[in-house]
CSV table of C-alpha atoms in Angstrom, one decimal:
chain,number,residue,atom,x,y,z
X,1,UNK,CA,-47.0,-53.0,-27.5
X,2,UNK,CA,-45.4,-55.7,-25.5
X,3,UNK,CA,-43.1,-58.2,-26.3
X,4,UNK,CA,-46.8,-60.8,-26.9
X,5,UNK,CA,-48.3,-58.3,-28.8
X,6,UNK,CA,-45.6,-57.6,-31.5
X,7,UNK,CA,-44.9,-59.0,-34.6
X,8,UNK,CA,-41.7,-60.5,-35.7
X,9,UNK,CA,-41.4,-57.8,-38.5
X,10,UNK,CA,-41.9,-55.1,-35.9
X,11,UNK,CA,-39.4,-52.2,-36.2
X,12,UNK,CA,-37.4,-54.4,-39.2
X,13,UNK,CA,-37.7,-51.3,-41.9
X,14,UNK,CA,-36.6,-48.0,-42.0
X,15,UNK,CA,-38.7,-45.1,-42.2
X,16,UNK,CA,-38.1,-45.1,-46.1
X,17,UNK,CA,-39.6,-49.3,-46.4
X,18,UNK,CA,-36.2,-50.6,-46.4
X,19,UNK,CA,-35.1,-54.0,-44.6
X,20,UNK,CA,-31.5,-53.3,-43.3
X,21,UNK,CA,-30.9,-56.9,-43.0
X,22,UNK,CA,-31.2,-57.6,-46.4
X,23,UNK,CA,-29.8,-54.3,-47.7
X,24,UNK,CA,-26.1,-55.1,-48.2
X,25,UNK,CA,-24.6,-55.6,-51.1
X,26,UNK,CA,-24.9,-58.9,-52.6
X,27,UNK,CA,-21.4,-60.4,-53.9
X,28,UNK,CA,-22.4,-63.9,-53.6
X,29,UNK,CA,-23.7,-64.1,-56.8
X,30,UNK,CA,-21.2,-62.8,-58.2
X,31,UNK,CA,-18.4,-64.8,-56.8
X,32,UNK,CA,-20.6,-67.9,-57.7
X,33,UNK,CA,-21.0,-66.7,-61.5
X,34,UNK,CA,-17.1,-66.6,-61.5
X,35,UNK,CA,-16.3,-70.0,-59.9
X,36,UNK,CA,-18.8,-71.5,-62.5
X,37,UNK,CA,-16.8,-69.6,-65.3
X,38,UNK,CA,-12.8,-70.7,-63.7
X,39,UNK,CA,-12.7,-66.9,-63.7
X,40,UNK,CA,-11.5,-67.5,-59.6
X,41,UNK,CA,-8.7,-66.0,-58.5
X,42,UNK,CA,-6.8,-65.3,-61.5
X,43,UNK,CA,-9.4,-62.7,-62.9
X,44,UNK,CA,-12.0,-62.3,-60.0
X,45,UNK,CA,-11.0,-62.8,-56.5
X,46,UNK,CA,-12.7,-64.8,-53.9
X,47,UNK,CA,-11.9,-62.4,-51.0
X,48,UNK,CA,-11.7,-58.7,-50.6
X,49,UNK,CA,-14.9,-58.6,-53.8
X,50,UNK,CA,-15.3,-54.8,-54.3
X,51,UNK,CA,-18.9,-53.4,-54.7
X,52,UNK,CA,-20.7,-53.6,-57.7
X,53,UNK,CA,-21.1,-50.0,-59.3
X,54,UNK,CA,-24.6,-50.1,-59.3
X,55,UNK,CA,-24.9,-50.5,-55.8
X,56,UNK,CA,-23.1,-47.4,-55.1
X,57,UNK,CA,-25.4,-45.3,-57.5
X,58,UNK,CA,-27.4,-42.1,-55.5
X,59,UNK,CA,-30.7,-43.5,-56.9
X,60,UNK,CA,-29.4,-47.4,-55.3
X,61,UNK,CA,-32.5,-48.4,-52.7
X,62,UNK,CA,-29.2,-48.3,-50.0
X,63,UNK,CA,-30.0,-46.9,-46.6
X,64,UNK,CA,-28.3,-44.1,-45.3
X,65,UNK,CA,-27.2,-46.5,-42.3
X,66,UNK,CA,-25.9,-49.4,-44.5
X,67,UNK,CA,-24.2,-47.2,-46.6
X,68,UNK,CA,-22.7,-45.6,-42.6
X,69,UNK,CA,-22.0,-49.2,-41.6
X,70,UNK,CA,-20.2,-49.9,-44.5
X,71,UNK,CA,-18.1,-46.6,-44.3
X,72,UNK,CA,-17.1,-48.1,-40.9
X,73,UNK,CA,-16.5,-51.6,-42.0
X,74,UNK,CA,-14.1,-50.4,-44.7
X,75,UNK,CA,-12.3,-47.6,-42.4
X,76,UNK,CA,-11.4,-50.0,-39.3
X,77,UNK,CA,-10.3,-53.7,-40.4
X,78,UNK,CA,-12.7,-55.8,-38.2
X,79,UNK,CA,-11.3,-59.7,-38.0
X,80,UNK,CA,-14.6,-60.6,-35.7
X,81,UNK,CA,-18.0,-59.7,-35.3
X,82,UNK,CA,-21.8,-60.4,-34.1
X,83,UNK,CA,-25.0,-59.7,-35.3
X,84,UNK,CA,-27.3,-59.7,-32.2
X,85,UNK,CA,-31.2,-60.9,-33.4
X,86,UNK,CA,-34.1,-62.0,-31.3
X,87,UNK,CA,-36.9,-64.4,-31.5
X,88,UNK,CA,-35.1,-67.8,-31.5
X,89,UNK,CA,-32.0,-69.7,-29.8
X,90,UNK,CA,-29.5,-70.4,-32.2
X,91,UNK,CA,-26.3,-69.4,-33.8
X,92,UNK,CA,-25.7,-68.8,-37.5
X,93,UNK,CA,-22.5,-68.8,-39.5
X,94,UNK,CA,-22.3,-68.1,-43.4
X,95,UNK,CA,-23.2,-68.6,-45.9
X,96,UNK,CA,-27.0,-66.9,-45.6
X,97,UNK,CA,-27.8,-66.8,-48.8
X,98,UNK,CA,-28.3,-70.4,-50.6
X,99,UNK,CA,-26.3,-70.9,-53.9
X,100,UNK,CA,-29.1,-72.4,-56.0
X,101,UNK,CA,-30.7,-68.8,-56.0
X,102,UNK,CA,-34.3,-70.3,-56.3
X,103,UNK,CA,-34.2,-72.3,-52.7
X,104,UNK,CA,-35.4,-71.4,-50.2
X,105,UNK,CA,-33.3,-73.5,-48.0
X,106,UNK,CA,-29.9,-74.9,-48.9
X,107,UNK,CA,-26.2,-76.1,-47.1
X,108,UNK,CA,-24.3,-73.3,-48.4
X,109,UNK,CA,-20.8,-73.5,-46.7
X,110,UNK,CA,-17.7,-71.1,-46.9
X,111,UNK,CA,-14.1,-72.3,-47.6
X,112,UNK,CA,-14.0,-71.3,-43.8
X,113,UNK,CA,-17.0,-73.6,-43.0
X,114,UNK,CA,-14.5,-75.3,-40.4
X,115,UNK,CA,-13.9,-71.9,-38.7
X,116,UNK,CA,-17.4,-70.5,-38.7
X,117,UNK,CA,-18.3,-73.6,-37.3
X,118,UNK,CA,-16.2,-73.2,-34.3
X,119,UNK,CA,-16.5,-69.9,-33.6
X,120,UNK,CA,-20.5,-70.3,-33.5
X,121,UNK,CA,-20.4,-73.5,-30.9
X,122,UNK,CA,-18.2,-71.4,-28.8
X,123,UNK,CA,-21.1,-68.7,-28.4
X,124,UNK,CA,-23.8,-71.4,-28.3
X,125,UNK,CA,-22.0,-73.5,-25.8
X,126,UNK,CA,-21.4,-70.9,-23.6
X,127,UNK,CA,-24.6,-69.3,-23.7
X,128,UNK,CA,-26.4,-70.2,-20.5
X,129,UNK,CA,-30.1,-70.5,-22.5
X,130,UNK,CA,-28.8,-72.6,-25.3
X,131,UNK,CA,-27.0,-75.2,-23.0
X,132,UNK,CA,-29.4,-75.4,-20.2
X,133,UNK,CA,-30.5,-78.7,-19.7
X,134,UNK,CA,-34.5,-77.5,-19.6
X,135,UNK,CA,-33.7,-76.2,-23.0
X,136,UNK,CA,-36.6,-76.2,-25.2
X,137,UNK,CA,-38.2,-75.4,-28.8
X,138,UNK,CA,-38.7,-72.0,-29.1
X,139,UNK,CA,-40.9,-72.4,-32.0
X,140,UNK,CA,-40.5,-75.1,-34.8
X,141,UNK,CA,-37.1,-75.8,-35.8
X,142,UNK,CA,-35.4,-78.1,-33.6
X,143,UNK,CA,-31.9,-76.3,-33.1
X,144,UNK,CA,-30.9,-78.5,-30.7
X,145,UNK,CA,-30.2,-81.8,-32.0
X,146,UNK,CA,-27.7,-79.4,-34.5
X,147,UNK,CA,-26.7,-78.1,-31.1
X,148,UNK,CA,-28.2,-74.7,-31.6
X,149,UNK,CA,-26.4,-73.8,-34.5
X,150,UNK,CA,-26.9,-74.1,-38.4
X,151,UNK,CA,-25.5,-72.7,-41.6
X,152,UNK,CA,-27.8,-69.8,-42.4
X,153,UNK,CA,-28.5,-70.9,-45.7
X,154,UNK,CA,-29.8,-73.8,-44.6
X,155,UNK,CA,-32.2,-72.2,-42.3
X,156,UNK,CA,-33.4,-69.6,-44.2
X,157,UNK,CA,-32.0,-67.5,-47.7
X,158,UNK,CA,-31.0,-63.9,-46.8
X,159,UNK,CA,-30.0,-62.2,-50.1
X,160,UNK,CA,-27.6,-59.4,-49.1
X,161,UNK,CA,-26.9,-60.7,-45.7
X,162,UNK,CA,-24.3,-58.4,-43.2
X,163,UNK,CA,-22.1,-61.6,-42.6
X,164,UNK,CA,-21.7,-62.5,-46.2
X,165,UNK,CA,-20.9,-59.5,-47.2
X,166,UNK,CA,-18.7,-58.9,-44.0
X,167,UNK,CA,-16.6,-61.6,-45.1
X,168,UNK,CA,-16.5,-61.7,-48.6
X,169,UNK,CA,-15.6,-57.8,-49.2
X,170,UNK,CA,-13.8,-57.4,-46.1
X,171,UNK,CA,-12.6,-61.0,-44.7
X,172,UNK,CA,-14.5,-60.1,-41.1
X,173,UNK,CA,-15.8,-63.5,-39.6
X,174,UNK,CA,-19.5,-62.7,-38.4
X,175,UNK,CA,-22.1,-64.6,-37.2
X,176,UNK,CA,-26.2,-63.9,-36.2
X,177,UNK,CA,-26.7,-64.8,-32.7
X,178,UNK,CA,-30.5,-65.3,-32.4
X,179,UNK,CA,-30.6,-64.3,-28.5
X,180,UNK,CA,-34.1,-65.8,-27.4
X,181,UNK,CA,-37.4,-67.4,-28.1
X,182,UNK,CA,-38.7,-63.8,-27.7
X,183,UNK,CA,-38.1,-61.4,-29.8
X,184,UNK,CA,-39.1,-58.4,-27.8
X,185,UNK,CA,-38.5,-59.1,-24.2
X,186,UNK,CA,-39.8,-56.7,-21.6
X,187,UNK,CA,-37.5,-54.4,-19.9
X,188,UNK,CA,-37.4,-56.5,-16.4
X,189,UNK,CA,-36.1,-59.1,-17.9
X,190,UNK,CA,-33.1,-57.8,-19.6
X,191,UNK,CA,-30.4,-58.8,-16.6
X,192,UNK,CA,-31.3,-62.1,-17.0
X,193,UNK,CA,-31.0,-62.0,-20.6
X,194,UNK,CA,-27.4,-60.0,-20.1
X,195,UNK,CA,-26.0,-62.9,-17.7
X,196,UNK,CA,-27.5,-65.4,-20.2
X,197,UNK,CA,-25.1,-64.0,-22.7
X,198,UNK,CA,-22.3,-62.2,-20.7
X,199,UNK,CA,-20.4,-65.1,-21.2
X,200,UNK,CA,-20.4,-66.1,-24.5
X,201,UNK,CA,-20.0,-62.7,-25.9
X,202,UNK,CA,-16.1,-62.4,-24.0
X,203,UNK,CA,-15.5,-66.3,-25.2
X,204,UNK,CA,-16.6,-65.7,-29.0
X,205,UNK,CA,-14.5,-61.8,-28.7
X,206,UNK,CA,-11.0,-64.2,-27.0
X,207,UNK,CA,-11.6,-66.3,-30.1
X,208,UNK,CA,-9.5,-63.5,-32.1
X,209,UNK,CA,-6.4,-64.0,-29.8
X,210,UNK,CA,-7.0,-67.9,-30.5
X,211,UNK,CA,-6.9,-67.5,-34.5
């Protein structure tokens, strides 16, 4: 179709109607249920959460490549990662899904708000489109005066998130990169989207020898 003729929500779901970016387990509500209760850490943990048994039913709406992403996850023990997205400029951290469960925007810090924090201004300040000078609104949100980054909650709720669960089941630091105002650029300009990020993808990967 072309990258003006496509909608955001274009190629999002799986052949079976399944939206992998929501599709992980959630363990944020269940964390927050325990720290209401003082049940955390003495009889529920706040880090290494195992999945709920439901989730891991046959009949569970899971994807076949969340549950193979999760296989992965729990087989090597990933300290860093990056979810690459498209169709804005900006960097989120967790958390993505907002605590009061019926917002739809909400500051949701971590307990490593301070970290996340860090580790998303080194990709945003580092990434050529984000600190150009002739920087502009992609579409609405004004990312810039936050200097293109915000706590994903606070953007947006995303129930059963990759990064939350990434870091609440197995303590992996990830963040969404939101690579540019287009979400479906054409093929020619894909070198000048590669040098816009070349450099903050080996600055935010040195950040795990800087930990």
């Amino acid at each position: 179709q072309g990258s003006e003729l496509s909608g955001w929500a274009t190629g999002r779901w799986t052949y079976e109607g399944i939206d992998l970016n929501h599709n992980f387990a959630d363990l944020n509500t269940a964390l927050w249920d325990a720290e209401d209760n003082d049940l955390v850490p003495h009889e529920f943990p706040n880090h290494y959460i195992p999945i709920p048994e439901y989730y891991t039913f046959a009949n569970a709406t899971v994807a076949p490549e969340t549950r193979a992403v999760i296989d992965w996850m729990q087989r090597y023990p990933f300290v860093l990662s990056a979810n690459l997205h498209g169709g804005e400029l900006v960097v989120t951290y967790p958390f993505d899904m907002t605590r009061t469960y019926w917002k739809a925007q909400e500051l949701t810090p971590t307990a490593d708000d301070g970290v996340f924090r860090w580790l998303a201004t080194v990709y945003a300040t580092s990434n050529l489109a984000m600190a150009s000078e002739e920087r502009r609104l992609c579409h609405y949100d004004d990312f810039i005066r936050f200097g293109n980054i915000i706590n994903g909650a606070n953007w947006h709720t995303v129930p059963g998130s990759m990064n939350d669960f990434s870091y609440l089941h197995t303590n992996c630091f990830e963040i969404t990169v939101e690579l540019s105002c287009d979400k479906f650029p054409h093929a020619s300009e894909l070198p000048a989207e590669w040098e816009n990020n070349r450099e903050s993808l080996l600055l935010y990967m040195e950040q795990v020898g800087d930990g």
